[in-house]
PDB file of C-alpha atoms in Angstrom:
ATOM      1  CA  THR A  56     -15.801 -11.754   2.528  1.00 68.00           C
ATOM      2  CA  GLN A  57     -12.950 -10.736   4.794  1.00 74.00           C
ATOM      3  CA  LEU A  58     -10.888 -13.640   6.102  1.00 85.00           C
ATOM      4  CA  LEU A  59      -7.870 -13.883   8.357  1.00 92.00           C
ATOM      5  CA  GLU A  60      -5.579 -16.893   8.096  1.00 94.00           C
ATOM      6  CA  GLN A  61      -3.310 -17.708  11.006  1.00 96.00           C
ATOM      7  CA  SER A  62      -0.258 -19.917  10.874  1.00 95.00           C
ATOM      8  CA  PRO A  63       0.788 -22.177  12.307  1.00 96.00           C
ATOM      9  CA  GLN A  64      -2.390 -23.574  13.828  1.00 95.00           C
ATOM     10  CA  PHE A  65      -0.480 -25.531  16.476  1.00 96.00           C
ATOM     11  CA  LEU A  66       2.919 -24.940  18.002  1.00 96.00           C
ATOM     12  CA  SER A  67       4.628 -26.956  20.720  1.00 97.00           C
ATOM     13  CA  ILE A  68       8.020 -25.689  21.859  1.00 97.00           C
ATOM     14  CA  GLN A  69      10.409 -25.875  24.775  1.00 97.00           C
ATOM     15  CA  GLU A  70      10.769 -23.127  27.341  1.00 97.00           C
ATOM     16  CA  GLY A  71      13.285 -20.537  26.211  1.00 97.00           C
ATOM     17  CA  GLU A  72      12.678 -20.906  22.468  1.00 97.00           C
ATOM     18  CA  ASN A  73      11.510 -18.083  20.224  1.00 97.00           C
ATOM     19  CA  LEU A  74       8.462 -18.268  17.992  1.00 97.00           C
ATOM     20  CA  THR A  75       6.484 -16.243  15.460  1.00 98.00           C
ATOM     21  CA  VAL A  76       2.784 -16.457  14.663  1.00 98.00           C
ATOM     22  CA  TYR A  77       1.464 -15.010  11.420  1.00 97.00           C
ATOM     23  CA  CYS A  78      -1.895 -13.512  10.539  1.00 96.00           C
ATOM     24  CA  ASN A  79      -2.601 -12.884   6.851  1.00 95.00           C
ATOM     25  CA  SER A  80      -5.454 -11.549   4.792  1.00 92.00           C
ATOM     26  CA  SER A  81      -6.174 -10.343   1.274  1.00 89.00           C
ATOM     27  CA  SER A  82      -8.265  -7.544   2.802  1.00 89.00           C
ATOM     28  CA  VAL A  83      -7.162  -4.277   4.325  1.00 91.00           C
ATOM     29  CA  PHE A  84      -8.060  -3.662   7.960  1.00 89.00           C
ATOM     30  CA  SER A  85      -7.992  -0.341   9.744  1.00 87.00           C
ATOM     31  CA  SER A  86      -6.821  -2.081  12.903  1.00 89.00           C
ATOM     32  CA  LEU A  87      -5.512  -5.452  13.946  1.00 92.00           C
ATOM     33  CA  GLN A  88      -5.851  -6.858  17.425  1.00 93.00           C
ATOM     34  CA  TRP A  89      -4.174  -9.795  19.114  1.00 96.00           C
ATOM     35  CA  TYR A  90      -5.894 -11.718  21.884  1.00 96.00           C
ATOM     36  CA  ARG A  91      -4.846 -14.577  24.132  1.00 96.00           C
ATOM     37  CA  GLN A  92      -7.424 -17.068  25.318  1.00 95.00           C
ATOM     38  CA  GLU A  93      -6.831 -19.553  28.103  1.00 93.00           C
ATOM     39  CA  PRO A  94      -8.910 -22.716  28.576  1.00 88.00           C
ATOM     40  CA  GLY A  95     -12.309 -21.948  30.070  1.00 88.00           C
ATOM     41  CA  GLU A  96     -11.961 -18.211  29.620  1.00 92.00           C
ATOM     42  CA  GLY A  97     -12.815 -15.573  27.069  1.00 93.00           C
ATOM     43  CA  PRO A  98     -10.186 -13.874  24.891  1.00 94.00           C
ATOM     44  CA  VAL A  99      -8.164 -11.098  26.530  1.00 94.00           C
ATOM     45  CA  LEU A 100      -6.796  -8.256  24.433  1.00 93.00           C
ATOM     46  CA  LEU A 101      -2.991  -8.064  24.220  1.00 95.00           C
ATOM     47  CA  VAL A 102      -2.500  -5.217  21.748  1.00 94.00           C
ATOM     48  CA  THR A 103      -4.096  -3.144  19.009  1.00 92.00           C
ATOM     49  CA  VAL A 104      -2.092  -1.917  16.015  1.00 92.00           C
ATOM     50  CA  VAL A 105      -3.552   0.680  13.687  1.00 90.00           C
ATOM     51  CA  THR A 106      -0.758   2.106  11.523  1.00 91.00           C
ATOM     52  CA  GLY A 107       0.857   0.254   8.635  1.00 91.00           C
ATOM     53  CA  GLY A 108       4.368  -0.793   9.637  1.00 93.00           C
ATOM     54  CA  GLU A 109       3.654  -0.226  13.315  1.00 94.00           C
ATOM     55  CA  VAL A 110       5.634  -2.273  15.838  1.00 96.00           C
ATOM     56  CA  LYS A 111       4.553  -2.633  19.453  1.00 96.00           C
ATOM     57  CA  LYS A 112       6.332  -4.423  22.246  1.00 96.00           C
ATOM     58  CA  LEU A 113       4.788  -5.910  25.350  1.00 94.00           C
ATOM     59  CA  LYS A 114       7.576  -7.373  27.491  1.00 95.00           C
ATOM     60  CA  ARG A 115       8.745 -10.444  25.514  1.00 97.00           C
ATOM     61  CA  LEU A 116       6.012 -10.080  22.877  1.00 97.00           C
ATOM     62  CA  THR A 117       6.552  -8.047  19.705  1.00 97.00           C
ATOM     63  CA  PHE A 118       3.640  -7.252  17.410  1.00 97.00           C
ATOM     64  CA  GLN A 119       3.951  -5.904  13.887  1.00 96.00           C
ATOM     65  CA  PHE A 120       1.322  -4.608  11.470  1.00 95.00           C
ATOM     66  CA  GLY A 121       2.183  -4.974   7.802  1.00 93.00           C
ATOM     67  CA  ASP A 122       2.798  -1.878   5.682  1.00 93.00           C
ATOM     68  CA  ALA A 123      -0.326  -2.574   3.633  1.00 92.00           C
ATOM     69  CA  ARG A 124      -2.395  -3.339   6.758  1.00 91.00           C
ATOM     70  CA  LYS A 125      -3.241  -6.801   5.450  1.00 92.00           C
ATOM     71  CA  ASP A 126      -1.041  -8.891   7.707  1.00 93.00           C
ATOM     72  CA  SER A 127       0.448  -9.003  11.162  1.00 95.00           C
ATOM     73  CA  SER A 128       2.862 -11.051  13.199  1.00 97.00           C
ATOM     74  CA  LEU A 129       3.397 -11.874  16.844  1.00 97.00           C
ATOM     75  CA  HIS A 130       6.892 -12.786  17.979  1.00 98.00           C
ATOM     76  CA  ILE A 131       7.582 -14.210  21.426  1.00 97.00           C
ATOM     77  CA  THR A 132      11.138 -14.211  22.721  1.00 97.00           C
ATOM     78  CA  ALA A 133      12.255 -16.822  25.247  1.00 97.00           C
ATOM     79  CA  ALA A 134       8.829 -18.409  25.623  1.00 97.00           C
ATOM     80  CA  GLN A 135       7.704 -19.474  29.077  1.00 97.00           C
ATOM     81  CA  PRO A 136       5.094 -22.034  30.168  1.00 96.00           C
ATOM     82  CA  GLY A 137       2.857 -19.137  31.171  1.00 95.00           C
ATOM     83  CA  ASP A 138       2.655 -18.132  27.510  1.00 96.00           C
ATOM     84  CA  THR A 139       0.678 -21.300  26.764  1.00 96.00           C
ATOM     85  CA  GLY A 140      -2.723 -20.555  25.276  1.00 95.00           C
ATOM     86  CA  LEU A 141      -4.704 -19.806  22.145  1.00 96.00           C
ATOM     87  CA  TYR A 142      -3.549 -16.699  20.283  1.00 97.00           C
ATOM     88  CA  LEU A 143      -6.134 -14.998  18.098  1.00 97.00           C
ATOM     89  CA  CYS A 144      -5.734 -12.160  15.658  1.00 96.00           C
ATOM     90  CA  ALA A 145      -8.759 -10.044  14.804  1.00 94.00           C
ATOM     91  CA  GLY A 146      -9.204  -7.429  12.125  1.00 91.00           C
ATOM     92  CA  GLY A 147     -11.413  -4.427  12.655  1.00 85.00           C
ATOM     93  CA  GLY A 148     -12.767  -1.433  10.805  1.00 69.00           C
ATOM     94  CA  GLY A 149     -14.494  -3.003   7.839  1.00 56.00           C
ATOM     95  CA  SER A 150     -16.510  -0.986   5.335  1.00 52.00           C
ATOM     96  CA  SER A 151     -19.379  -0.529   7.770  1.00 53.00           C
ATOM     97  CA  ASN A 152     -17.026   0.470  10.619  1.00 59.00           C
ATOM     98  CA  THR A 153     -19.419  -0.849  13.235  1.00 63.00           C
ATOM     99  CA  GLY A 154     -16.617  -2.135  15.441  1.00 73.00           C
ATOM    100  CA  LYS A 155     -17.132  -5.647  14.084  1.00 81.00           C
ATOM    101  CA  LEU A 156     -14.100  -7.906  14.443  1.00 89.00           C
ATOM    102  CA  ILE A 157     -13.135 -10.688  12.066  1.00 91.00           C
ATOM    103  CA  PHE A 158     -11.170 -13.358  13.928  1.00 94.00           C
ATOM    104  CA  GLY A 159      -8.576 -15.751  12.613  1.00 95.00           C
ATOM    105  CA  GLN A 160      -8.882 -19.420  13.521  1.00 95.00           C
ATOM    106  CA  GLY A 161      -6.243 -19.125  16.217  1.00 96.00           C
ATOM    107  CA  THR A 162      -2.825 -20.558  17.002  1.00 97.00           C
ATOM    108  CA  THR A 163      -2.590 -22.979  19.915  1.00 96.00           C
ATOM    109  CA  LEU A 164       0.745 -22.574  21.665  1.00 96.00           C
ATOM    110  CA  GLN A 165       2.131 -25.050  24.149  1.00 96.00           C
ATOM    111  CA  VAL A 166       5.343 -24.182  25.956  1.00 97.00           C
ATOM    112  CA  LYS A 167       6.867 -27.128  27.757  1.00 96.00           C
ATOM    113  CA  PRO A 168       9.062 -26.593  30.817  1.00 95.00           C
TER     114      PRO A 168
ATOM    115  CA  GLU B 108     -14.741  -2.826  37.836  1.00 67.00           C
ATOM    116  CA  ALA B 109     -16.757  -5.998  37.305  1.00 82.00           C
ATOM    117  CA  GLY B 110     -16.221  -7.792  34.019  1.00 93.00           C
ATOM    118  CA  VAL B 111     -18.721  -9.284  31.609  1.00 96.00           C
ATOM    119  CA  ALA B 112     -20.827 -11.905  33.358  1.00 96.00           C
ATOM    120  CA  GLN B 113     -22.314 -14.932  31.625  1.00 97.00           C
ATOM    121  CA  SER B 114     -24.472 -17.801  32.790  1.00 97.00           C
ATOM    122  CA  PRO B 115     -24.677 -20.676  32.810  1.00 97.00           C
ATOM    123  CA  ARG B 116     -21.033 -21.627  32.354  1.00 96.00           C
ATOM    124  CA  TYR B 117     -21.898 -25.084  31.041  1.00 97.00           C
ATOM    125  CA  LYS B 118     -24.973 -26.609  29.485  1.00 97.00           C
ATOM    126  CA  ILE B 119     -25.669 -30.075  28.104  1.00 98.00           C
ATOM    127  CA  ILE B 120     -28.887 -30.636  26.171  1.00 97.00           C
ATOM    128  CA  GLU B 121     -30.272 -33.066  23.651  1.00 97.00           C
ATOM    129  CA  LYS B 122     -30.865 -32.090  20.058  1.00 96.00           C
ATOM    130  CA  ARG B 123     -34.191 -30.419  19.370  1.00 97.00           C
ATOM    131  CA  GLN B 124     -34.297 -28.999  22.904  1.00 97.00           C
ATOM    132  CA  SER B 125     -34.196 -25.291  23.643  1.00 97.00           C
ATOM    133  CA  VAL B 126     -31.543 -23.389  25.557  1.00 98.00           C
ATOM    134  CA  ALA B 127     -30.969 -19.809  26.657  1.00 98.00           C
ATOM    135  CA  PHE B 128     -27.834 -17.958  27.648  1.00 98.00           C
ATOM    136  CA  TRP B 129     -27.612 -14.768  29.660  1.00 97.00           C
ATOM    137  CA  CYS B 130     -25.049 -11.954  29.520  1.00 97.00           C
ATOM    138  CA  ASN B 131     -24.546  -8.892  31.688  1.00 96.00           C
ATOM    139  CA  PRO B 132     -22.053  -6.465  30.122  1.00 96.00           C
ATOM    140  CA  ILE B 133     -19.709  -4.089  31.863  1.00 95.00           C
ATOM    141  CA  SER B 134     -21.689  -1.229  33.385  1.00 93.00           C
ATOM    142  CA  GLY B 135     -22.122   1.655  30.974  1.00 91.00           C
ATOM    143  CA  HIS B 136     -21.099  -0.266  27.866  1.00 93.00           C
ATOM    144  CA  ALA B 137     -23.519   0.528  25.061  1.00 92.00           C
ATOM    145  CA  THR B 138     -22.363  -2.173  22.648  1.00 94.00           C
ATOM    146  CA  LEU B 139     -22.905  -5.884  23.261  1.00 95.00           C
ATOM    147  CA  TYR B 140     -21.790  -8.764  21.076  1.00 96.00           C
ATOM    148  CA  TRP B 141     -22.597 -12.481  20.968  1.00 97.00           C
ATOM    149  CA  TYR B 142     -20.010 -14.766  19.369  1.00 97.00           C
ATOM    150  CA  GLN B 143     -19.990 -18.481  18.630  1.00 97.00           C
ATOM    151  CA  GLN B 144     -16.644 -20.248  18.976  1.00 96.00           C
ATOM    152  CA  ILE B 145     -16.537 -23.789  17.654  1.00 94.00           C
ATOM    153  CA  LEU B 146     -13.669 -25.944  18.906  1.00 90.00           C
ATOM    154  CA  GLY B 147     -10.507 -25.211  16.945  1.00 84.00           C
ATOM    155  CA  GLN B 148     -11.856 -22.002  15.420  1.00 89.00           C
ATOM    156  CA  GLY B 149     -11.859 -18.323  16.228  1.00 93.00           C
ATOM    157  CA  PRO B 150     -14.994 -16.573  17.492  1.00 95.00           C
ATOM    158  CA  LYS B 151     -17.643 -15.762  14.895  1.00 94.00           C
ATOM    159  CA  LEU B 152     -19.935 -12.794  15.459  1.00 94.00           C
ATOM    160  CA  LEU B 153     -23.593 -13.780  15.713  1.00 96.00           C
ATOM    161  CA  ILE B 154     -25.173 -10.463  16.649  1.00 96.00           C
ATOM    162  CA  GLN B 155     -24.159  -6.958  17.722  1.00 95.00           C
ATOM    163  CA  PHE B 156     -26.382  -4.604  19.735  1.00 94.00           C
ATOM    164  CA  GLN B 157     -25.964  -0.880  20.182  1.00 92.00           C
ATOM    165  CA  ASN B 158     -28.021  -0.116  23.289  1.00 89.00           C
ATOM    166  CA  ASN B 159     -31.196  -2.114  22.567  1.00 86.00           C
ATOM    167  CA  GLY B 160     -30.988  -1.932  18.776  1.00 92.00           C
ATOM    168  CA  VAL B 161     -29.461  -4.537  16.443  1.00 93.00           C
ATOM    169  CA  VAL B 162     -26.452  -3.288  14.454  1.00 91.00           C
ATOM    170  CA  ASP B 163     -25.449  -6.533  12.747  1.00 92.00           C
ATOM    171  CA  ASP B 164     -27.126  -9.944  12.781  1.00 94.00           C
ATOM    172  CA  SER B 165     -26.041 -11.054   9.328  1.00 92.00           C
ATOM    173  CA  GLN B 166     -24.505 -14.302  10.607  1.00 92.00           C
ATOM    174  CA  LEU B 167     -27.250 -15.223  13.059  1.00 95.00           C
ATOM    175  CA  PRO B 168     -29.152 -18.371  11.956  1.00 94.00           C
ATOM    176  CA  LYS B 169     -32.507 -16.720  12.434  1.00 94.00           C
ATOM    177  CA  ASP B 170     -34.518 -19.882  11.900  1.00 95.00           C
ATOM    178  CA  ARG B 171     -33.311 -21.191  15.259  1.00 97.00           C
ATOM    179  CA  PHE B 172     -31.351 -18.447  17.026  1.00 97.00           C
ATOM    180  CA  SER B 173     -32.806 -15.319  18.603  1.00 97.00           C
ATOM    181  CA  ALA B 174     -31.376 -12.632  20.840  1.00 97.00           C
ATOM    182  CA  GLU B 175     -32.717  -9.652  22.680  1.00 95.00           C
ATOM    183  CA  ARG B 176     -31.471  -6.754  24.751  1.00 94.00           C
ATOM    184  CA  LEU B 177     -34.707  -5.176  25.822  1.00 82.00           C
ATOM    185  CA  LYS B 178     -33.498  -2.523  28.267  1.00 86.00           C
ATOM    186  CA  GLY B 179     -30.140  -1.912  26.643  1.00 85.00           C
ATOM    187  CA  VAL B 180     -28.271  -3.637  29.448  1.00 92.00           C
ATOM    188  CA  ASP B 181     -28.247  -7.415  29.778  1.00 95.00           C
ATOM    189  CA  SER B 182     -29.022  -9.768  26.926  1.00 97.00           C
ATOM    190  CA  THR B 183     -30.247 -13.282  26.265  1.00 97.00           C
ATOM    191  CA  LEU B 184     -29.400 -15.570  23.363  1.00 98.00           C
ATOM    192  CA  LYS B 185     -31.756 -18.448  22.643  1.00 98.00           C
ATOM    193  CA  ILE B 186     -31.473 -21.531  20.461  1.00 98.00           C
ATOM    194  CA  GLN B 187     -34.662 -23.352  19.565  1.00 97.00           C
ATOM    195  CA  PRO B 188     -34.423 -26.135  18.512  1.00 96.00           C
ATOM    196  CA  ALA B 189     -30.762 -27.005  19.034  1.00 97.00           C
ATOM    197  CA  LYS B 190     -28.777 -29.063  16.546  1.00 97.00           C
ATOM    198  CA  LEU B 191     -25.625 -31.116  17.098  1.00 97.00           C
ATOM    199  CA  GLU B 192     -23.563 -28.523  15.197  1.00 96.00           C
ATOM    200  CA  ASP B 193     -24.551 -25.855  17.733  1.00 97.00           C
ATOM    201  CA  SER B 194     -22.101 -27.395  20.214  1.00 97.00           C
ATOM    202  CA  ALA B 195     -19.691 -24.552  20.871  1.00 97.00           C
ATOM    203  CA  VAL B 196     -18.670 -21.862  23.324  1.00 97.00           C
ATOM    204  CA  TYR B 197     -20.946 -18.838  23.244  1.00 98.00           C
ATOM    205  CA  LEU B 198     -19.057 -15.694  24.148  1.00 97.00           C
ATOM    206  CA  CYS B 199     -20.516 -12.361  25.107  1.00 97.00           C
ATOM    207  CA  ALA B 200     -18.457  -9.183  24.815  1.00 96.00           C
ATOM    208  CA  SER B 201     -19.084  -5.501  25.425  1.00 94.00           C
ATOM    209  CA  SER B 202     -17.449  -2.196  24.576  1.00 92.00           C
ATOM    210  CA  PRO B 203     -18.215   1.412  25.506  1.00 89.00           C
ATOM    211  CA  THR B 204     -19.464   2.578  22.110  1.00 80.00           C
ATOM    212  CA  GLY B 205     -18.482  -0.165  19.666  1.00 69.00           C
ATOM    213  CA  LYS B 206     -15.324   1.442  18.347  1.00 71.00           C
ATOM    214  CA  GLU B 207     -12.957   0.410  21.116  1.00 69.00           C
ATOM    215  CA  THR B 208     -11.655  -2.678  22.815  1.00 84.00           C
ATOM    216  CA  GLN B 209     -14.109  -5.499  23.311  1.00 90.00           C
ATOM    217  CA  TYR B 210     -14.131  -7.138  26.723  1.00 93.00           C
ATOM    218  CA  PHE B 211     -15.129 -10.769  26.739  1.00 95.00           C
ATOM    219  CA  GLY B 212     -16.951 -12.825  29.307  1.00 96.00           C
ATOM    220  CA  PRO B 213     -15.854 -16.380  30.212  1.00 95.00           C
ATOM    221  CA  GLY B 214     -18.343 -17.956  27.824  1.00 96.00           C
ATOM    222  CA  THR B 215     -21.014 -20.634  28.040  1.00 97.00           C
ATOM    223  CA  ARG B 216     -19.969 -24.088  26.885  1.00 97.00           C
ATOM    224  CA  LEU B 217     -22.848 -25.837  25.136  1.00 98.00           C
ATOM    225  CA  LEU B 218     -22.846 -29.517  24.299  1.00 97.00           C
ATOM    226  CA  VAL B 219     -25.719 -30.818  22.192  1.00 97.00           C
ATOM    227  CA  LEU B 220     -26.126 -34.610  22.282  1.00 97.00           C
TER     228      LEU B 220
END
């Protein structure tokens, strides 16, 4: 069974601080996606990484896919209150390659002004 | 472009009652997914449709849950009878062919008392 473990599960920081969220698995994924979910809404895709070692930047967010395609990280620089939300990683491309995503349990981020 | 629509947004029922959720995917999207998201967890895939055929329903509790997508467009998910542990957010998502980004609806929040 493919599982994704996210850490930390909860993070409360002050505006302006940096943070890193980790997503780890013992399984290899062909792609890794990061979503942000706000209260009362569905998840919204932030980025997809597909190549081992790949780094993508989205403004103050930096995403990295591990060389072995088993882990990923999300780094936020100078966090702002608008970054508050639930961050989910999701692995795709299992053996059946049906587009099925395996989600981690999520990291709840609170950025205080 | 209109997003994924879901209704109702909220539902409160008593255990052993029945409930149905409706989803209308983005126009032209062949693949439709139903996820269950329990509080504090990431979404778990219940069923995946490709047009009106089932691709994956391995995690659907078939003794009480059923889903259909008769005309390959909108879909309904039914729970009969509901249990307390079914309290969750039920998310619908769609993608063009199942290999790309999934777009999520806002979800239906179910509370079983």
